[in-house]
Coordinates of C-alpha atoms in Angstrom, one line a residue:
Chain A
M5 CA 17.0 68.3 18.4
T6 CA 19.5 66.6 16.3
E7 CA 22.4 66.8 14.8
N8 CA 21.1 68.3 11.8
E9 CA 17.7 69.6 12.8
G10 CA 17.3 73.0 13.3
K11 CA 16.6 76.3 10.8
V12 CA 18.9 76.5 7.8
K13 CA 19.6 80.3 6.1
L14 CA 21.5 80.9 3.0
L15 CA 22.1 84.3 2.2
G16 CA 23.0 84.6 -1.6
C17 CA 22.2 85.7 -4.7
W18 CA 20.2 84.8 -7.9
A19 CA 23.2 84.8 -10.5
S20 CA 25.5 83.4 -8.4
P21 CA 26.8 80.1 -10.0
F22 CA 28.3 79.6 -5.9
S23 CA 25.3 80.3 -4.0
R24 CA 23.5 78.6 -6.6
R25 CA 25.4 75.2 -5.9
V26 CA 25.2 75.4 -2.1
E27 CA 21.0 75.5 -3.2
M28 CA 21.2 72.1 -5.8
A29 CA 22.7 70.6 -2.9
L30 CA 20.1 72.1 0.0
K31 CA 17.6 70.3 -2.6
L32 CA 19.5 67.1 -3.4
K33 CA 19.4 66.6 0.1
G34 CA 15.6 67.4 0.9
I35 CA 17.0 70.3 3.1
P36 CA 14.1 73.3 3.8
Y37 CA 15.5 76.8 3.5
E38 CA 14.7 80.4 3.9
Y39 CA 17.0 81.9 1.0
L40 CA 18.1 85.5 1.5
E41 CA 18.1 87.2 -1.8
E42 CA 22.1 89.3 -1.6
A43 CA 21.3 92.7 -4.1
L44 CA 24.4 92.7 -5.1
P45 CA 26.9 94.6 -6.5
N46 CA 25.4 96.7 -2.9
K47 CA 26.0 94.2 -0.1
S48 CA 23.3 94.5 3.4
P49 CA 24.8 95.0 6.5
L50 CA 24.2 91.3 6.8
L51 CA 27.0 90.3 4.6
L52 CA 29.4 92.3 5.7
E53 CA 28.4 90.6 9.2
L54 CA 28.5 87.4 8.2
N55 CA 31.1 87.0 6.2
P56 CA 33.6 90.4 7.2
I57 CA 36.6 88.7 5.5
H58 CA 35.5 87.9 2.3
K59 CA 32.2 90.1 2.0
K60 CA 30.5 87.6 -0.5
V61 CA 28.2 85.3 -0.9
P62 CA 27.3 82.3 -0.6
V63 CA 26.7 82.8 3.5
L64 CA 24.9 79.7 5.1
V65 CA 23.6 80.2 8.3
H66 CA 22.6 76.8 10.3
N67 CA 21.8 77.6 13.7
D68 CA 24.2 79.5 15.3
K69 CA 26.9 78.1 12.4
I70 CA 28.1 80.5 10.1
L71 CA 29.4 79.7 7.1
P72 CA 31.0 80.8 3.6
E73 CA 33.2 79.8 0.8
S74 CA 30.5 77.4 -1.4
H75 CA 32.9 74.3 -1.1
L76 CA 33.2 74.7 2.9
I77 CA 29.8 74.9 2.7
L78 CA 28.7 72.0 0.3
E79 CA 31.1 69.8 2.4
Y80 CA 29.0 70.7 5.9
I81 CA 26.1 69.8 4.2
D82 CA 27.5 66.3 3.1
Q83 CA 28.8 65.9 6.7
T84 CA 25.7 67.6 8.7
W85 CA 23.3 65.4 5.9
S86 CA 23.5 62.1 5.1
N87 CA 20.9 61.0 2.5
N88 CA 22.4 61.2 -1.2
P89 CA 26.2 62.0 -0.3
I90 CA 27.9 63.9 -2.8
L91 CA 31.9 63.1 -2.1
P92 CA 32.7 60.4 -2.3
Q93 CA 34.1 58.2 1.2
D94 CA 37.7 56.9 -0.1
P95 CA 39.9 59.2 0.4
Y96 CA 41.8 58.8 -2.8
E97 CA 38.4 59.8 -4.7
K98 CA 37.5 62.5 -2.0
S99 CA 40.8 64.8 -2.7
M100 CA 40.4 64.1 -6.6
A101 CA 36.8 65.8 -6.4
R102 CA 38.1 68.9 -4.0
F103 CA 41.4 68.8 -7.2
W104 CA 38.7 68.7 -9.8
A105 CA 36.3 71.7 -7.4
K106 CA 39.6 74.0 -7.7
F107 CA 40.7 73.6 -11.1
I108 CA 36.9 74.8 -11.9
D109 CA 37.2 77.7 -9.6
E110 CA 40.4 78.3 -10.4
Q111 CA 41.4 77.8 -14.2
I112 CA 38.2 77.3 -15.2
L113 CA 36.4 80.4 -14.6
T114 CA 39.6 82.1 -15.2
V115 CA 40.1 81.6 -18.9
G116 CA 36.2 80.5 -19.7
F117 CA 35.6 84.6 -17.9
R118 CA 38.6 86.4 -16.9
S119 CA 40.7 86.2 -19.7
L120 CA 38.4 85.4 -22.1
V121 CA 36.7 88.9 -21.5
K122 CA 40.3 91.0 -21.0
A123 CA 41.5 89.3 -24.4
E124 CA 43.9 90.3 -24.1
K125 CA 46.3 88.7 -26.7
G126 CA 42.8 88.6 -29.4
R127 CA 40.1 86.7 -28.8
E128 CA 40.7 83.8 -30.6
V129 CA 44.1 83.2 -28.5
A130 CA 42.1 83.6 -25.5
I131 CA 39.5 80.5 -26.9
E132 CA 42.1 78.7 -27.3
E133 CA 43.9 78.5 -24.5
A134 CA 40.0 78.3 -23.0
R135 CA 40.2 74.7 -24.9
E136 CA 43.0 73.3 -23.2
K137 CA 41.8 74.2 -19.7
F138 CA 38.2 72.4 -20.9
A139 CA 39.8 69.3 -22.0
F140 CA 40.6 68.0 -19.0
L141 CA 37.3 68.1 -17.6
E142 CA 36.0 66.7 -21.0
K143 CA 39.0 63.9 -20.1
E144 CA 37.8 63.3 -16.6
V145 CA 34.0 62.4 -17.7
T146 CA 34.7 60.8 -20.6
G147 CA 33.4 57.1 -19.4
K148 CA 31.2 58.7 -16.9
D149 CA 26.9 59.5 -15.9
F150 CA 28.5 62.2 -14.3
F151 CA 31.7 63.7 -12.9
G152 CA 30.3 61.7 -9.5
G153 CA 29.7 58.8 -11.5
K154 CA 26.3 57.7 -11.4
T155 CA 25.1 60.2 -9.4
I156 CA 25.7 63.8 -9.1
G157 CA 27.7 64.5 -7.1
F158 CA 30.5 67.6 -5.5
V159 CA 32.4 68.1 -8.4
D160 CA 29.3 68.2 -10.7
M161 CA 27.5 70.5 -9.0
V162 CA 30.8 73.2 -9.1
A163 CA 31.3 72.4 -12.7
G164 CA 27.4 72.2 -13.2
S165 CA 27.1 75.8 -11.9
I166 CA 29.8 77.6 -13.5
I167 CA 30.0 76.3 -17.3
P168 CA 26.7 75.6 -18.2
F169 CA 24.3 78.2 -16.5
C170 CA 27.1 81.1 -15.8
L171 CA 30.1 81.1 -18.6
A172 CA 27.8 79.1 -21.3
R173 CA 25.1 82.7 -21.4
L174 CA 28.2 85.2 -20.9
W175 CA 29.6 83.0 -24.1
E176 CA 26.3 83.6 -25.6
G177 CA 26.1 87.4 -25.1
M178 CA 29.5 87.5 -26.8
R179 CA 28.9 85.3 -29.9
I180 CA 31.2 82.6 -29.4
D181 CA 31.3 78.6 -28.2
V182 CA 33.8 77.8 -26.1
I183 CA 33.1 74.4 -26.1
P184 CA 31.9 73.9 -29.3
E185 CA 29.9 70.1 -29.5
D186 CA 32.3 68.3 -32.0
E187 CA 35.5 68.6 -29.9
F188 CA 34.0 68.6 -26.5
P189 CA 31.4 65.7 -26.4
E190 CA 31.5 64.2 -23.6
L191 CA 30.9 67.9 -21.4
N192 CA 27.5 68.7 -24.2
R193 CA 26.4 65.2 -23.0
W194 CA 27.0 65.5 -19.2
I195 CA 25.3 69.6 -19.4
K196 CA 22.2 68.0 -21.8
T197 CA 22.1 64.8 -18.9
L198 CA 22.4 68.0 -15.9
K199 CA 19.8 69.4 -16.9
D200 CA 17.1 66.4 -16.7
I201 CA 18.1 66.5 -12.9
E202 CA 15.1 68.0 -10.9
S203 CA 17.6 69.8 -7.9
V204 CA 19.5 71.1 -10.9
R205 CA 16.2 72.8 -12.7
E206 CA 16.0 74.1 -10.4
C207 CA 18.8 76.1 -9.8
I208 CA 19.1 77.6 -13.0
P209 CA 18.9 81.2 -13.9
H210 CA 16.3 82.7 -16.1
R211 CA 18.4 82.7 -19.2
E212 CA 17.8 86.3 -20.9
K213 CA 18.1 87.7 -17.8
Q214 CA 21.8 85.7 -16.3
I215 CA 22.8 87.1 -20.4
E216 CA 22.1 90.3 -19.9
H217 CA 23.6 89.7 -16.0
M218 CA 27.3 88.7 -17.8
M219 CA 27.6 90.8 -20.2
K220 CA 27.1 93.6 -17.7
V221 CA 29.7 92.1 -15.0
S222 CA 31.7 91.5 -17.6
E223 CA 31.5 95.7 -18.8
R224 CA 32.6 96.0 -15.2
Y225 CA 35.4 93.8 -15.3
K226 CA 37.4 95.3 -18.7
L227 CA 37.0 98.9 -16.9
A228 CA 38.1 97.4 -13.3
Chain B
M29 CA 61.6 48.4 -4.7
A30 CA 59.3 51.5 -5.1
K31 CA 58.8 53.6 -2.2
E32 CA 55.3 53.9 -0.8
V33 CA 54.9 57.3 -0.7
I34 CA 56.6 59.7 -2.7
L35 CA 57.0 63.1 -2.4
L36 CA 57.3 65.5 -5.0
D37 CA 58.7 68.6 -3.7
F38 CA 61.1 72.0 -3.4
W39 CA 63.2 73.0 -0.8
P40 CA 62.2 77.1 0.0
S41 CA 58.2 75.5 -1.5
M42 CA 56.0 76.4 1.7
Y43 CA 53.7 74.7 0.3
G44 CA 55.8 71.2 0.1
M45 CA 56.8 72.7 3.6
R46 CA 53.2 71.4 4.9
T47 CA 52.9 67.9 3.0
R48 CA 56.5 67.1 4.5
I49 CA 54.9 68.7 8.2
A50 CA 51.5 66.4 8.4
L51 CA 53.7 63.0 7.3
R52 CA 55.7 63.2 9.6
E53 CA 52.7 64.3 12.3
K54 CA 51.2 60.6 11.3
G55 CA 54.9 59.2 11.2
V56 CA 54.9 57.9 7.9
D57 CA 57.8 57.0 6.2
F58 CA 58.5 58.8 2.9
E59 CA 60.7 59.3 -0.2
Y60 CA 61.2 63.2 -0.5
R61 CA 62.7 64.2 -4.0
D62 CA 63.2 68.2 -4.3
E63 CA 62.5 69.2 -7.9
N64 CA 64.9 71.4 -10.3
L65 CA 61.8 73.9 -11.0
R66 CA 63.8 74.6 -14.9
E67 CA 64.0 71.2 -15.6
K68 CA 60.7 68.5 -13.9
S69 CA 61.2 65.3 -13.7
P70 CA 59.2 63.0 -16.3
L71 CA 57.5 61.8 -13.3
L72 CA 56.4 65.0 -12.2
L73 CA 55.0 65.8 -14.8
Q74 CA 52.8 62.1 -15.2
M75 CA 51.9 62.3 -11.7
N76 CA 50.5 66.1 -12.4
P77 CA 49.7 67.1 -15.9
V78 CA 47.1 70.0 -15.6
H79 CA 49.4 72.0 -13.6
K80 CA 52.9 71.2 -14.2
K81 CA 53.4 72.0 -10.0
I82 CA 54.8 71.1 -6.9
P83 CA 54.6 69.7 -4.4
V84 CA 52.9 65.7 -5.2
L85 CA 52.2 63.1 -3.1
I86 CA 52.3 60.6 -4.8
H87 CA 50.7 57.1 -2.3
N88 CA 51.0 54.4 -4.0
G89 CA 51.7 55.1 -7.5
K90 CA 48.8 57.5 -7.7
P91 CA 49.0 60.8 -7.1
V92 CA 47.1 63.7 -5.1
C93 CA 48.0 67.5 -6.0
E94 CA 47.4 70.5 -4.0
S95 CA 49.1 70.8 -0.8
A96 CA 45.9 71.7 1.7
I97 CA 43.9 68.1 -0.4
Q98 CA 47.0 66.5 0.2
V99 CA 47.3 67.1 4.2
Q100 CA 43.7 66.8 5.0
Y101 CA 43.9 63.5 1.9
I102 CA 47.1 62.2 4.8
D103 CA 44.7 62.9 8.0
E104 CA 42.1 60.7 6.2
V105 CA 43.9 57.6 5.5
W106 CA 46.2 57.9 8.4
P107 CA 43.8 58.9 11.2
H108 CA 44.6 57.2 13.9
K109 CA 47.8 59.4 15.3
N110 CA 48.0 62.8 15.5
P111 CA 44.6 63.9 14.5
I112 CA 44.3 67.3 12.0
L113 CA 41.1 68.3 11.2
P114 CA 38.8 68.3 14.2
S115 CA 36.0 65.8 13.9
D116 CA 33.4 68.2 13.9
P117 CA 32.2 69.4 10.4
Y118 CA 31.4 73.0 12.5
Q119 CA 35.0 73.3 13.7
R120 CA 36.7 71.2 10.2
A121 CA 35.0 73.9 7.9
Q122 CA 36.5 76.8 10.0
A123 CA 39.7 75.3 9.8
R124 CA 39.1 74.5 6.1
F125 CA 37.6 78.2 6.2
W126 CA 41.3 80.0 6.9
V127 CA 43.8 77.5 5.2
D128 CA 41.5 78.7 2.3
F129 CA 42.7 82.6 3.3
I130 CA 45.5 81.4 3.1
D131 CA 46.1 80.3 0.5
K132 CA 43.7 83.2 -1.4
K133 CA 45.7 85.7 0.2
M134 CA 49.1 85.5 1.3
Y135 CA 51.4 84.8 -1.9
E136 CA 50.6 87.4 -3.9
A137 CA 51.0 90.2 -0.8
Q138 CA 54.1 88.2 0.3
R139 CA 55.3 87.9 -3.5
K140 CA 55.2 92.5 -4.0
V141 CA 56.8 92.4 -0.6
Y142 CA 60.1 90.7 -1.4
A143 CA 59.9 90.8 -5.2
T144 CA 59.5 94.5 -5.9
K145 CA 60.1 98.3 -4.6
G146 CA 58.7 101.2 -4.5
E147 CA 55.1 102.1 -4.2
E148 CA 54.2 97.9 -5.6
Q149 CA 56.3 97.0 -2.3
E150 CA 54.9 99.5 0.0
T151 CA 51.4 98.3 -1.0
G152 CA 52.4 94.6 -0.6
K153 CA 53.4 95.9 2.9
K154 CA 50.8 97.4 4.4
E155 CA 48.2 93.9 2.4
F156 CA 51.1 91.3 3.4
I157 CA 50.8 92.9 7.7
E158 CA 46.7 93.0 7.4
I159 CA 47.9 89.8 7.1
L160 CA 49.4 88.6 9.9
K161 CA 47.3 90.7 11.4
T162 CA 43.3 88.9 10.5
L163 CA 45.6 85.7 11.7
E164 CA 47.0 87.0 14.5
S165 CA 43.1 88.0 15.6
E166 CA 42.3 84.6 15.0
L167 CA 44.5 83.5 17.0
G168 CA 44.3 84.8 20.0
D169 CA 45.5 83.6 23.1
K170 CA 45.2 80.3 22.2
P171 CA 48.5 78.2 22.2
Y172 CA 47.7 77.0 18.1
F173 CA 44.8 77.7 15.7
G174 CA 42.8 74.5 16.6
G175 CA 42.9 75.7 20.8
D176 CA 45.1 72.9 22.7
D177 CA 46.4 71.1 20.2
F178 CA 48.4 71.3 17.0
G179 CA 46.6 71.1 13.4
Y180 CA 45.4 72.3 10.2
V181 CA 45.2 75.3 9.9
D182 CA 49.4 75.7 12.3
I183 CA 49.9 73.0 9.6
G184 CA 49.4 75.8 5.8
L185 CA 50.8 79.0 8.1
I186 CA 53.7 78.0 9.5
G187 CA 55.7 77.1 6.0
F188 CA 55.4 80.3 5.6
Y189 CA 57.7 81.4 8.9
T190 CA 60.8 80.0 6.6
W191 CA 60.7 83.1 4.7
F192 CA 59.8 85.8 7.4
P193 CA 63.6 87.2 7.6
G194 CA 64.1 87.5 4.4
Y195 CA 60.2 89.4 4.5
E196 CA 62.0 91.5 6.8
K197 CA 65.4 91.8 5.2
F198 CA 64.0 92.7 1.5
G199 CA 61.2 94.8 3.5
N200 CA 62.7 96.3 5.5
F201 CA 60.6 96.2 8.8
S202 CA 59.9 93.9 11.9
I203 CA 56.9 91.4 11.1
E204 CA 57.9 90.8 15.3
A205 CA 56.8 94.6 16.5
E206 CA 53.7 94.1 14.5
C207 CA 52.9 90.6 14.9
P208 CA 54.6 89.3 18.6
K209 CA 51.5 86.6 19.2
L210 CA 52.1 84.8 15.8
I211 CA 55.8 84.6 16.0
A212 CA 55.4 83.8 19.6
W213 CA 52.7 81.5 17.7
A214 CA 55.9 80.1 15.4
K215 CA 58.8 79.5 17.6
R216 CA 55.8 77.4 19.8
C217 CA 56.0 74.8 16.5
M218 CA 59.1 75.1 15.8
Q219 CA 60.1 73.4 19.3
R220 CA 57.5 70.4 17.2
E221 CA 59.7 67.9 16.4
S222 CA 58.1 67.6 12.4
V223 CA 58.1 71.7 11.8
A224 CA 62.1 70.9 12.8
K225 CA 62.3 68.4 10.2
S226 CA 60.6 70.0 7.3
L227 CA 61.3 73.4 7.7
P228 CA 65.0 74.6 5.7
D229 CA 67.3 77.0 6.8
P230 CA 66.1 80.0 6.8
E231 CA 69.6 81.5 5.1
K232 CA 68.9 79.5 2.7
V233 CA 65.5 80.6 2.5
V234 CA 66.7 84.5 2.0
E235 CA 69.1 83.6 0.1
F236 CA 67.0 81.1 -2.1
M237 CA 65.5 85.3 -2.1
A238 CA 68.1 87.2 -3.0
M239 CA 68.8 84.8 -6.0
L240 CA 65.1 85.5 -7.1
R241 CA 65.0 89.6 -7.4
K242 CA 67.9 89.6 -9.3
K243 CA 66.3 87.5 -12.1
F244 CA 62.8 89.4 -11.8
G245 CA 65.1 92.4 -11.7
V246 CA 64.8 94.3 -8.1
E247 CA 67.8 93.9 -7.0

């Protein structure tokens, strides 16, 4: 059996951008996998066994190897299956990709979801603060087809799972437009192009279901 | 002549310490510049416009931000001496998992230990000890987190050790009593030249923490 053969299982959730992005990578590389849906917020005994520290999806199981945390899973997949690479080879470019991925999952998620939902200083201020952060991404994708360059890569999967198919659905439910086309032409262009990519398209959660889900999640978060 | 590697840092930062150690492990010559965080240099603001934070590693004029990312970068650019991350993809993912764990959990818990009081401090102490015990359990009986060799997770955690005397003093507890194996591990790491040269005097860190406590109105 070669290095990358063997069974791949993914523990995920249909609405989780973190597990969707892993599916994008698996599909892009043509890796067959068994998908196990977690009925969150209830956590199955399997999830608690596979990810005792964080108790979160996604978890990838490859033969006897167990991997939590989507960024780690994506890099592991890229190193184990070398076709259609998603990370650059150059150490500097790679460090930039890791930087943006971290920025997206920390800062963008905070301003695009948490701060917006809590809106401690009012909604308008929250939207303005979100736009300040999105401006960095707008700049980063300018002049490129994708964050990864000519083809989609690590940052596209991280940003692509979170922004258009998770956060944007929340914003739709809240009836706000955080990244209007006139202010963010490049990001909007990138989103449109992303939808043409088969491995991305297959990983977009159902729109109405997702809007309903995000509104429920935001209600829970507000009360927390 | 501009130095090839410049590190913008702040002497008590446990994150900056990671990068210092990694550079020294590789024998890379670098220029260390201590930042005044109340008056950040134009270079810092230019090199890290997104976060405006230290540490920033500048290599041939190009910035690399975020300490964990810097350590991985250093390992990839200077691969031949003292490898920091394992070459096996799964072992590498495991090492990165633990540094990610430290990054997600340690900051808030340790902040509560020394910079708050009363119930918030007690909660912080419980959380902090639990985090250290989880790490100690991962270490097990190995000399280092990665096994026989000093590596990524050791580098990720050791900087916090200089803050331990301060946590103990202001939190009024003993970390060694709770996590003796972790203390033994830390002392082992301190014997390494790259670590000893990169960590400040813990007494100075205690003074710094005392100053912060006054600033937060806790003293």
